[in-house]
mmCIF file of C-alpha atoms and ligand atoms in Angstrom:
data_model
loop_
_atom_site.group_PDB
_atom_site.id
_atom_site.type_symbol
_atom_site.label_atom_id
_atom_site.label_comp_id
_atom_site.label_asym_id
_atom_site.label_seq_id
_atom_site.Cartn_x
_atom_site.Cartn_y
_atom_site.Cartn_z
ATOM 1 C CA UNK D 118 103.472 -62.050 62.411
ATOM 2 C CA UNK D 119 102.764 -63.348 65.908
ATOM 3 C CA UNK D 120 103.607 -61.572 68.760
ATOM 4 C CA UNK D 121 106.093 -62.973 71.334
ATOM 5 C CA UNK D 122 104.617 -63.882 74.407
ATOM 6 C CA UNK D 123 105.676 -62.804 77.848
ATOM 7 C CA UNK D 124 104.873 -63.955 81.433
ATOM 8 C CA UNK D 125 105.057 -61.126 84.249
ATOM 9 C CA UNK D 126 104.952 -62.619 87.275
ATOM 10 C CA UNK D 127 102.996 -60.210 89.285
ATOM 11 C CA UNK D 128 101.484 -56.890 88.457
ATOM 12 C CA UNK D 129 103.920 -54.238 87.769
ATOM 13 C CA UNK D 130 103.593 -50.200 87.491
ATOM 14 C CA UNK D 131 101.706 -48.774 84.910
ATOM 15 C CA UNK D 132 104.901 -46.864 83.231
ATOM 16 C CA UNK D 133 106.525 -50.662 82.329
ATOM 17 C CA UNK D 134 103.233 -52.278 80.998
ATOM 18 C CA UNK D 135 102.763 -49.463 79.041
ATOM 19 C CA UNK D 136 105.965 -50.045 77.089
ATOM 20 C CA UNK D 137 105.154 -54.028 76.706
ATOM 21 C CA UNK D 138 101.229 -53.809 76.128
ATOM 22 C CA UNK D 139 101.461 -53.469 71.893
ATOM 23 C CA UNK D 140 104.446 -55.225 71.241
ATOM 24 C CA UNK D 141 104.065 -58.626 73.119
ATOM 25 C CA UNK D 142 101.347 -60.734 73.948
ATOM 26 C CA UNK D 143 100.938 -60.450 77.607
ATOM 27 C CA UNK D 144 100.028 -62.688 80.510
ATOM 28 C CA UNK D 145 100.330 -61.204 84.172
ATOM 29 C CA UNK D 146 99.757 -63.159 87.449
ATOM 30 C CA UNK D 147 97.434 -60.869 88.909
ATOM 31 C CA UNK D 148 97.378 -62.515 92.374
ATOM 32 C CA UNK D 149 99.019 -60.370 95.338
ATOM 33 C CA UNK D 150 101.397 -63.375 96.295
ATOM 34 C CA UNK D 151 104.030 -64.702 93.745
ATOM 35 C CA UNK D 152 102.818 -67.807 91.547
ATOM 36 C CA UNK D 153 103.663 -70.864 93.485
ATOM 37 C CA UNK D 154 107.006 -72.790 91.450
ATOM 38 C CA UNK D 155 104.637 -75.303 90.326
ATOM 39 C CA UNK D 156 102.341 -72.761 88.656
ATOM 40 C CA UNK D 157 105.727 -70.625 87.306
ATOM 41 C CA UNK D 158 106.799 -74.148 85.933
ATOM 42 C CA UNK D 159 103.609 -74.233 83.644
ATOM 43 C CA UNK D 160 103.292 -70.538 83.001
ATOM 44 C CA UNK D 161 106.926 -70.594 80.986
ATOM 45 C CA UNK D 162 106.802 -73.600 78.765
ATOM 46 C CA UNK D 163 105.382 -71.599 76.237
ATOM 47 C CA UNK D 164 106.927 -67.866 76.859
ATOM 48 C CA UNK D 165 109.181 -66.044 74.970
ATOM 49 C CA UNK D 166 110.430 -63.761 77.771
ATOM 50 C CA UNK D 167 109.835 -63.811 81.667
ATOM 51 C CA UNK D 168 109.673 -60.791 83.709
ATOM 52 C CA UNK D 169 110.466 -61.964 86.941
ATOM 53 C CA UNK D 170 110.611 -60.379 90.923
ATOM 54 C CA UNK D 171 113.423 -61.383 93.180
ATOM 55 C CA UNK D 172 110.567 -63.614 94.710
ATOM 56 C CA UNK D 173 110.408 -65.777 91.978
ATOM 57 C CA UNK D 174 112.669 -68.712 92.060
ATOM 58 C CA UNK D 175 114.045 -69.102 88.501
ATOM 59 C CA UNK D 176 116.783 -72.312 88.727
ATOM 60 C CA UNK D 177 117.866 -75.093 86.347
ATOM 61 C CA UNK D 178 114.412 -76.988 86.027
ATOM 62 C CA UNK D 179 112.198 -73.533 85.872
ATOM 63 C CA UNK D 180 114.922 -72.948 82.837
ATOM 64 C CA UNK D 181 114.521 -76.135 81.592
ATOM 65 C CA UNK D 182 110.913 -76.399 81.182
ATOM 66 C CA UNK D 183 111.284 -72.894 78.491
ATOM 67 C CA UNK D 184 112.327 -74.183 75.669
ATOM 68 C CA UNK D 185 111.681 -71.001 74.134
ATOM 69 C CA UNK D 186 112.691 -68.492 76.571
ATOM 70 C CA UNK D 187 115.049 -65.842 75.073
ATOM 71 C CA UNK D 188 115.193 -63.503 78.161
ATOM 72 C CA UNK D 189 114.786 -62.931 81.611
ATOM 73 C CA UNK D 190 114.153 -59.844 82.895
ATOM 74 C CA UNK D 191 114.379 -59.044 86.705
ATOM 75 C CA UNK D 192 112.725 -56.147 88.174
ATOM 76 C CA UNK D 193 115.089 -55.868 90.741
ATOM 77 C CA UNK D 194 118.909 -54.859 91.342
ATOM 78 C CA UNK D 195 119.507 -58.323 92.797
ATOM 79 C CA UNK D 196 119.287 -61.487 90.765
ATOM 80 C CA UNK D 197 120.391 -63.823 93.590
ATOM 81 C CA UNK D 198 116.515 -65.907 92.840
ATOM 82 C CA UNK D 199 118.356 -66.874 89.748
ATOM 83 C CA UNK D 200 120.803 -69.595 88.183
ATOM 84 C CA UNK D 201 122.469 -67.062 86.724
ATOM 85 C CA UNK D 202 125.661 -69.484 85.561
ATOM 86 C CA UNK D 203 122.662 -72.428 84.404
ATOM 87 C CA UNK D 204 121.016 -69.337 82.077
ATOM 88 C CA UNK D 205 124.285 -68.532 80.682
ATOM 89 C CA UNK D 206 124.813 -71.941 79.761
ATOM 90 C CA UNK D 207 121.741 -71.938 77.959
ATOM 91 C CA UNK D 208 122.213 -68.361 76.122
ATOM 92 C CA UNK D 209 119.498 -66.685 77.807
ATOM 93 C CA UNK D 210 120.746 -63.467 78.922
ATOM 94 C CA UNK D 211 119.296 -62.265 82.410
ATOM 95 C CA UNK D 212 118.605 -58.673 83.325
ATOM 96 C CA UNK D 213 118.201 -56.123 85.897
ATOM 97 C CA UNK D 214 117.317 -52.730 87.139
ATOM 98 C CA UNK D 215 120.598 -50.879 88.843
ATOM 99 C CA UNK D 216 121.190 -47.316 89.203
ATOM 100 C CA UNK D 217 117.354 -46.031 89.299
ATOM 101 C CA UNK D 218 117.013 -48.005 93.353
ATOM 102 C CA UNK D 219 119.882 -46.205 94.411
ATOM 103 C CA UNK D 220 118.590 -43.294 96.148
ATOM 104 C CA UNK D 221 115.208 -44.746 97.662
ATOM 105 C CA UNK D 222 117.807 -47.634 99.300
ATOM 106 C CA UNK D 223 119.950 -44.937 100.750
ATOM 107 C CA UNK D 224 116.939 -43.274 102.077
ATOM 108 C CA UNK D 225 115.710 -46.445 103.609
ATOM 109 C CA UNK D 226 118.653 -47.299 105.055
ATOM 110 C CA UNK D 227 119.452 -43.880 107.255
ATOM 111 C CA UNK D 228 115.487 -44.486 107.996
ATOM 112 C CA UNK D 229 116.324 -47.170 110.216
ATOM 113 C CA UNK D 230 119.468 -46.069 111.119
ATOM 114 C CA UNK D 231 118.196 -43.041 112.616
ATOM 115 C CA UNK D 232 114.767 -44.986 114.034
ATOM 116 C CA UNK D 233 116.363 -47.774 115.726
ATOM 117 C CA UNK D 234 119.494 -45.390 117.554
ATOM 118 C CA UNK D 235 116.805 -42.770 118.479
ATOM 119 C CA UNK D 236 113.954 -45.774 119.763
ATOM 120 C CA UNK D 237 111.043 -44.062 117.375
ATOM 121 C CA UNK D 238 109.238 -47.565 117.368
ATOM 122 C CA UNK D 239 109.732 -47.895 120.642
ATOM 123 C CA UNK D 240 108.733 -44.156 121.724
ATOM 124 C CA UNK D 241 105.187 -44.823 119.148
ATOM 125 C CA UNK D 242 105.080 -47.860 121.646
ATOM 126 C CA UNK D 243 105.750 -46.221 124.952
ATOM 127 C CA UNK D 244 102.812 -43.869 124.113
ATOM 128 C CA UNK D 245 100.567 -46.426 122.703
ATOM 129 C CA UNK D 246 100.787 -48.116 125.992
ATOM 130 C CA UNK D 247 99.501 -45.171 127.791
ATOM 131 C CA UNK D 248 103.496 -45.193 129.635
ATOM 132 C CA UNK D 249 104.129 -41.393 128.431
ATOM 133 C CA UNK D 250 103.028 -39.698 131.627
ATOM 134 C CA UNK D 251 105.624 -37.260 132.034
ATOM 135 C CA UNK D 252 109.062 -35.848 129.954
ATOM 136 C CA UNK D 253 111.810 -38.068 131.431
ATOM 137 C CA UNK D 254 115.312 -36.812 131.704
ATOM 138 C CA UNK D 255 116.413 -40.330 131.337
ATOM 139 C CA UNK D 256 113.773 -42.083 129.582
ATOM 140 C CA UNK D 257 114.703 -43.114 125.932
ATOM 141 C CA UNK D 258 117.938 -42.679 124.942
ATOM 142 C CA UNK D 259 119.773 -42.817 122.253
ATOM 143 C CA UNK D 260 123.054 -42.607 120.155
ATOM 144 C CA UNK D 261 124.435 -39.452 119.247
ATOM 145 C CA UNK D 262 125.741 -39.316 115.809
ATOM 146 C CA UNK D 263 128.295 -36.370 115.659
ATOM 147 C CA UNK D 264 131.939 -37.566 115.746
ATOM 148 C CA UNK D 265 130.523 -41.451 115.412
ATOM 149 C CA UNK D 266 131.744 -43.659 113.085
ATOM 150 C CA UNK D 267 129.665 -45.307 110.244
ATOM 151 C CA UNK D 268 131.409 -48.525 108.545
ATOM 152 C CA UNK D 269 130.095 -49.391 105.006
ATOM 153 C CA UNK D 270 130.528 -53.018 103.871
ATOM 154 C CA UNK D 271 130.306 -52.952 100.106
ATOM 155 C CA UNK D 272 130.858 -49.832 98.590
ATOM 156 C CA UNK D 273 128.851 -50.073 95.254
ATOM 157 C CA UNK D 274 125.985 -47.380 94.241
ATOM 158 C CA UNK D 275 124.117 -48.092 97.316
ATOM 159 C CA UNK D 276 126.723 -47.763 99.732
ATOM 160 C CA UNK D 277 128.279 -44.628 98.114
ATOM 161 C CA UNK D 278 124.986 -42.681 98.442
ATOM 162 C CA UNK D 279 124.585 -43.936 102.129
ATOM 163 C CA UNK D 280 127.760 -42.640 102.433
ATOM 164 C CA UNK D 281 126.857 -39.222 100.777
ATOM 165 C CA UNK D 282 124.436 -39.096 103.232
ATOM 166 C CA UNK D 283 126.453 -39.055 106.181
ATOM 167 C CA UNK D 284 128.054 -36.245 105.052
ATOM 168 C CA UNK D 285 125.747 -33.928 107.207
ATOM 169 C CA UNK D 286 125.967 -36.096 110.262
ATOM 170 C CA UNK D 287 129.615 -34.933 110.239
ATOM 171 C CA UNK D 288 130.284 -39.202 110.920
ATOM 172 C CA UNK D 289 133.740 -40.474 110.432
ATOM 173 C CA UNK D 290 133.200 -42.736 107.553
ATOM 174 C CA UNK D 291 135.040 -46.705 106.994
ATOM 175 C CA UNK D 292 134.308 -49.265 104.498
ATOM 176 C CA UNK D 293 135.536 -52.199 102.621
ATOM 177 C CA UNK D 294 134.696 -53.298 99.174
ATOM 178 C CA UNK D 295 136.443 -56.424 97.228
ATOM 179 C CA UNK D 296 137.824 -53.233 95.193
ATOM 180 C CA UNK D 297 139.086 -49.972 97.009
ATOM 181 C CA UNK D 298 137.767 -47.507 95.350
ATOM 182 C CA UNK D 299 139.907 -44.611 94.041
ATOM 183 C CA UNK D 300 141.902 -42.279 95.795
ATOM 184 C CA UNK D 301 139.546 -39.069 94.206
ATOM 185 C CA UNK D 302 136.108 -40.731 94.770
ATOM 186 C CA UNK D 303 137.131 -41.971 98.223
ATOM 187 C CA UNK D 304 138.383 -38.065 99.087
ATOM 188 C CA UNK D 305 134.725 -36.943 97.845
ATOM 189 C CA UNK D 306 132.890 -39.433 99.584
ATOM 190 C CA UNK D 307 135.081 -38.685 102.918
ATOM 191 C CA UNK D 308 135.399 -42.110 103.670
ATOM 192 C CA UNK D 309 138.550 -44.744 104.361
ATOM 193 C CA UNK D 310 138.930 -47.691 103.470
ATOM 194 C CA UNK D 311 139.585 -50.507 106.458
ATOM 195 C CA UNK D 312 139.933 -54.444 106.612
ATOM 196 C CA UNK D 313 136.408 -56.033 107.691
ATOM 197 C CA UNK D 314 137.827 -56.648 111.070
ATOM 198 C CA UNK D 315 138.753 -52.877 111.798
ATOM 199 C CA UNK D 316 135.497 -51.922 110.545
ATOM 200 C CA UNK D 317 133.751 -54.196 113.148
ATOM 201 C CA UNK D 318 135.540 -53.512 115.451
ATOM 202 C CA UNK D 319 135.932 -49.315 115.362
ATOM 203 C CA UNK D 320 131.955 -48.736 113.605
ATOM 204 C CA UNK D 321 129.065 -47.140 115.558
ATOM 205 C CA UNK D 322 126.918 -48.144 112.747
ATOM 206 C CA UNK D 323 127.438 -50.601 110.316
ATOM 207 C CA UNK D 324 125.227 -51.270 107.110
ATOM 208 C CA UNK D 325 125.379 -53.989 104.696
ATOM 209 C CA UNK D 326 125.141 -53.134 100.990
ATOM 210 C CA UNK D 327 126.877 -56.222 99.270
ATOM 211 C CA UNK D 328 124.990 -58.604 97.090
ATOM 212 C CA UNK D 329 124.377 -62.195 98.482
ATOM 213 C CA UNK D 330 126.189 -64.648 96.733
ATOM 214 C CA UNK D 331 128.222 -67.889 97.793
ATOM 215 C CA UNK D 332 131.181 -65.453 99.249
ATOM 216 C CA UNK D 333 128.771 -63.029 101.160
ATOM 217 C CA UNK D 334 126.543 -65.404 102.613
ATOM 218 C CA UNK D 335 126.402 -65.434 106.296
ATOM 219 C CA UNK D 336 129.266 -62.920 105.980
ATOM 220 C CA UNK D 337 128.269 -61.335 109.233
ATOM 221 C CA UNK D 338 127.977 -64.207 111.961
ATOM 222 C CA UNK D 339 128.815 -65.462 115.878
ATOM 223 C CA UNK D 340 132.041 -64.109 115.640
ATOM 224 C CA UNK D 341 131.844 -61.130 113.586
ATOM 225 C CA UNK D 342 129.001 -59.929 115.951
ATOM 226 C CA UNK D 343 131.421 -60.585 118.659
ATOM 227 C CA UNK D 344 134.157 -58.370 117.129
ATOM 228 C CA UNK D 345 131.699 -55.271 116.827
ATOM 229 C CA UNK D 346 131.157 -53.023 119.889
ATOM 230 C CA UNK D 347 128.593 -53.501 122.503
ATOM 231 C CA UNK D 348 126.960 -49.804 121.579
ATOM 232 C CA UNK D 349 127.170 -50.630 117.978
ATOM 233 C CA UNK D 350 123.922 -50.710 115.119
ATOM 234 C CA UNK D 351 123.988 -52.962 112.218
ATOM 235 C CA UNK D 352 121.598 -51.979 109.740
ATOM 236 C CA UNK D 353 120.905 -54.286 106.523
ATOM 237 C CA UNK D 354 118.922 -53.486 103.177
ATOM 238 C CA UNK D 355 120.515 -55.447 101.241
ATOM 239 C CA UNK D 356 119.950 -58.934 101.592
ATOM 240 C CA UNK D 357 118.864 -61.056 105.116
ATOM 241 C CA UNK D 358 120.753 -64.484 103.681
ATOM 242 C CA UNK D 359 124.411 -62.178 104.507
ATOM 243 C CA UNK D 360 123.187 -62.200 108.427
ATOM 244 C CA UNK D 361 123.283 -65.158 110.166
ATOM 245 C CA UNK D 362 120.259 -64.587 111.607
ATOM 246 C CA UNK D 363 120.350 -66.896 114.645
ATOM 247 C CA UNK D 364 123.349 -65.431 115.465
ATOM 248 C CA UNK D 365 121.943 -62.139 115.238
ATOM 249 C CA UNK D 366 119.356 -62.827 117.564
ATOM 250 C CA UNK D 367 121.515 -64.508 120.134
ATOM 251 C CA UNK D 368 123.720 -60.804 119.907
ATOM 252 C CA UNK D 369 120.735 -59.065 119.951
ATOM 253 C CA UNK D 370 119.327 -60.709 123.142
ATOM 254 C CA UNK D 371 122.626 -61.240 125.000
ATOM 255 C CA UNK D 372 123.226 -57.087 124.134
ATOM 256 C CA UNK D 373 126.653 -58.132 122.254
ATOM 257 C CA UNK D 374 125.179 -55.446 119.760
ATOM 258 C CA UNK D 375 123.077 -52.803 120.786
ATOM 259 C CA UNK D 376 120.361 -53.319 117.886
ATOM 260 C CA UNK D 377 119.580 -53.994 114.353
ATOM 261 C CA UNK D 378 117.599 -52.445 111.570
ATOM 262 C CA UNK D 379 116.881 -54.773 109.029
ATOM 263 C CA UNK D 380 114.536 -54.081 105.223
ATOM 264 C CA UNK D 381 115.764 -57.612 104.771
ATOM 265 C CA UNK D 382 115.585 -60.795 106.733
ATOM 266 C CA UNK D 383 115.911 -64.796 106.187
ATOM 267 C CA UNK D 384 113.278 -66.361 105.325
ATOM 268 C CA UNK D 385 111.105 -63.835 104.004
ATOM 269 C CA UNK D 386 108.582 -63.288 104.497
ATOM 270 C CA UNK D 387 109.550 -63.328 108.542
ATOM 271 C CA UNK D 388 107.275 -65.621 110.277
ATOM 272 C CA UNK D 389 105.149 -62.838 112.340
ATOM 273 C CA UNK D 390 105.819 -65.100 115.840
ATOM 274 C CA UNK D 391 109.893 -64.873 114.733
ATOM 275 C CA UNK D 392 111.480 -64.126 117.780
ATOM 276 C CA UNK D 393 113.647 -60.877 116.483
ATOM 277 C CA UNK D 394 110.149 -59.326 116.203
ATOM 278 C CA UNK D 395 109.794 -59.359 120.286
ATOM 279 C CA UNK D 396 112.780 -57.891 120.621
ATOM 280 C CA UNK D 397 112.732 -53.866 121.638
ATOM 281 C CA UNK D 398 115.949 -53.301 119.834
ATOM 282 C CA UNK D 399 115.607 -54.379 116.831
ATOM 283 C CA UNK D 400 112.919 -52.455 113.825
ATOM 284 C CA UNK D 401 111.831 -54.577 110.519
ATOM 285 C CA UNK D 402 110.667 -53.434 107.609
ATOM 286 C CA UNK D 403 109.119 -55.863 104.695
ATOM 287 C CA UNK D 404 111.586 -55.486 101.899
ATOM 288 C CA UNK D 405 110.624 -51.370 101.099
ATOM 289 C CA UNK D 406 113.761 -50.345 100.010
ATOM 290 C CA UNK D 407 112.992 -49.532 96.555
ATOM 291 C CA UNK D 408 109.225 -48.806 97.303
ATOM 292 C CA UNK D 409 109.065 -45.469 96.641
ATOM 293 C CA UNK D 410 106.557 -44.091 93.727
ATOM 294 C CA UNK D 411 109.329 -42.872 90.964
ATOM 295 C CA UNK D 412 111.855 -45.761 91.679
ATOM 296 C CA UNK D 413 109.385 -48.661 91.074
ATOM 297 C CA UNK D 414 108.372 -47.378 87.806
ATOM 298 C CA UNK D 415 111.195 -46.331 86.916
ATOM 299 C CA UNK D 416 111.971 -50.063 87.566
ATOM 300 C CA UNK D 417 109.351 -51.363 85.895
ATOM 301 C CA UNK D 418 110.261 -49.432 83.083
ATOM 302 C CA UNK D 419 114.325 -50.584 82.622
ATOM 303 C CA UNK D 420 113.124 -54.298 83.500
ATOM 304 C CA UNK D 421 110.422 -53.760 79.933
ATOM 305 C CA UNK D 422 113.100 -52.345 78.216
ATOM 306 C CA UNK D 423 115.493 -55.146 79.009
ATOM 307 C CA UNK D 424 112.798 -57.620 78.080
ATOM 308 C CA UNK D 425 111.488 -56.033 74.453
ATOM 309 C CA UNK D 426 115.469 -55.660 73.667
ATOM 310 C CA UNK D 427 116.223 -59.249 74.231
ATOM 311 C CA UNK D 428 113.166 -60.998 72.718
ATOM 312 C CA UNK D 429 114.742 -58.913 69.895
ATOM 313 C CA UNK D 430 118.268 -60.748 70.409
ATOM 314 C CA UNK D 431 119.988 -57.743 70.755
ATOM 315 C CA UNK D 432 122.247 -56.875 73.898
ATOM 316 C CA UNK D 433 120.183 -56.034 77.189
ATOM 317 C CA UNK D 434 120.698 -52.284 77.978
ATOM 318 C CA UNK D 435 121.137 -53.950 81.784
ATOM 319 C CA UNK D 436 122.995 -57.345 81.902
ATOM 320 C CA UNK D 437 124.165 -59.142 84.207
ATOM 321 C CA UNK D 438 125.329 -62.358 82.286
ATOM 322 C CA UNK D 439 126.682 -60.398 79.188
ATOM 323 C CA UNK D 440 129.116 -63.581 79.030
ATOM 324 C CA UNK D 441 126.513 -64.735 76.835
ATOM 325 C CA UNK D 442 127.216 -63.052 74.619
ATOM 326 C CA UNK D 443 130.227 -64.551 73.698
ATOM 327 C CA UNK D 444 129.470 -67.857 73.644
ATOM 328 C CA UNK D 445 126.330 -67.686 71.057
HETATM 329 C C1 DGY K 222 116.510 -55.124 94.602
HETATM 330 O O1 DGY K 222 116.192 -54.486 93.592
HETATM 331 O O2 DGY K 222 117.337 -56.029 94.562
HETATM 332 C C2 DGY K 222 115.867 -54.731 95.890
HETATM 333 O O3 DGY K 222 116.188 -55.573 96.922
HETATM 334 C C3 DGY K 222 114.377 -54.629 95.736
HETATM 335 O O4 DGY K 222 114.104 -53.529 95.007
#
């Protein structure tokens, strides 16, 4: 019997292919930038199953043109590249890679928390420039973190173990979630949950950790950066689409906020003459939230999984459209 054939849109660790090699007939773009749509378009009239990055744009027409396509499999945690309600329509269930990202995120995240309130760009900088002639009792400074307060927006896996992490900052911790979470996991965390507005306006440091869909986007804009205080840090790996980014920059420049530190930015990539990258309080990072050794194979290994079990039909261990499986 015939193998089913898969597209993978860019190489993926080792620990994933090794899974897919024997049981599929494989064809990766080997390139180091995504396959341009017009390319993808051609690539899946003939596939079985698409592995797919959140770089890849999968809509209605991409859909469209697989007649055959009986899964998609993301390697990411967000699927916000895809017409998620168009692949339902069609029975094709979609999925993704949650839980294993969780950590490496958190880790990213109090990265640039703690580099953009203590200036380490900036200090590599100062001495790059040959400034660092003497130790400056006012040179440099920075936020002090004891008795601050951190405000999580979105309070899924990622922004619990931010959260965790704060622990040993001794931070007063707020956040708000659509869903509060439970009385017992909020006393463990050590964290309270607030209205948007009160988080903006009594956070130190704010962090983003929502998905990006039609309700988050450009949740953080003008007048939201207004509300937040003039000392305050917003930090955002989740996605750049839920910062207004113009806005951000005007806040940025006109010191409504005192900086940013964003993994994630809109477009990306960022253009490398963007304005935000002139700026001295702001750090950006390409996207290297997950991009730790373990996590991405461990990724590449749950999106292989996902993709063998539905070219099989049966249920994807990680779905995020298991509504299909009610209508077929
Ligand atoms: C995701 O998985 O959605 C991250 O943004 C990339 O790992």
């Amino acid at each position: 019997m015939s193998k089913p054939k898969v597209f993978i849109t860019r190489q993926i660790p080792q620990a994933g292919l090794d899974l897919l090699q024997d049981q599929v007939e494989l064809e990766i773009w080997m390139q180091n930038e995504p396959p341009p749509y017009t390319i993808l378009l051609e690539k899946v009239q003939n596939i079985d199953g698409l592995l797919c990055l959140l770089t890849d744009k999968i809509d209605q027409q991409l859909i469209t043109n697989a007649p055959h396509l009986k899964v998609i499999s993301q390697m990411a945690v967000g699927y916000d590249n895809i017409d998620l309600n168009f692949a339902t329509n069609k029975g094709i269930p979609v999925g993704n890679t949650p839980g294993v990202l969780t950590e490496a995120t958190a880790d990213l995240t109090w990265a640039l928390l703690m580099a953009i309130t203590r200036r380490i760009t900036e200090g590599q900088e100062y001495i790059k420039q040959g400034k660092w002639t003497t130790w400056q009792p006012m040179g440099l400074l920075g936020a002090d973190f004891v008795g601050a307060t951190l405000g999580i927006i979105g309070m899924g896996r990622i922004g619990q173990a931010v959260a965790r992490r704060a622990k040993g900052f001794n931070l007063n911790i707020l956040y708000t979630n659509r869903r509060r979470l439970t009385l017992n996991l909020e006393q463990e965390l050590g964290v309270n949950y607030v209205t948007l507005e009160q988080l903006l306006k009594e956070a130190d440091f704010i962090s983003l950790h929502t998905p990006l869909t039609e309700e988050t986007y450009h949740l953080i804009s003008t007048k939201e950066l207004k509300q937040m205080k003039k000392t305050a840090f917003l930090i955002n790996t989740a996605r750049g689409g839920i910062i207004d980014q113009n806005a951000l920059l005007s806040a940025l420049k006109e010191g409504e906020i005192a900086g940013a530190g964003l993994d994630v930015t809109e477009p990306e990539p960022l253009p490398k003459d963007h304005e935000l990258l002139t700026l001295n309080n702001v750090i950006i990072t390409p996207h290297i939230g997950s991009a730790s050794y373990k996590t991405r194979s461990q990724m590449a290994i749950i999106a292989a999984q996902n993709l063998l079990v539905g070219l099989q039909g049966l249920p994807l261990p990680y779905c995020v459209n298991s509504a299909v499986y009610n209508n077929h």
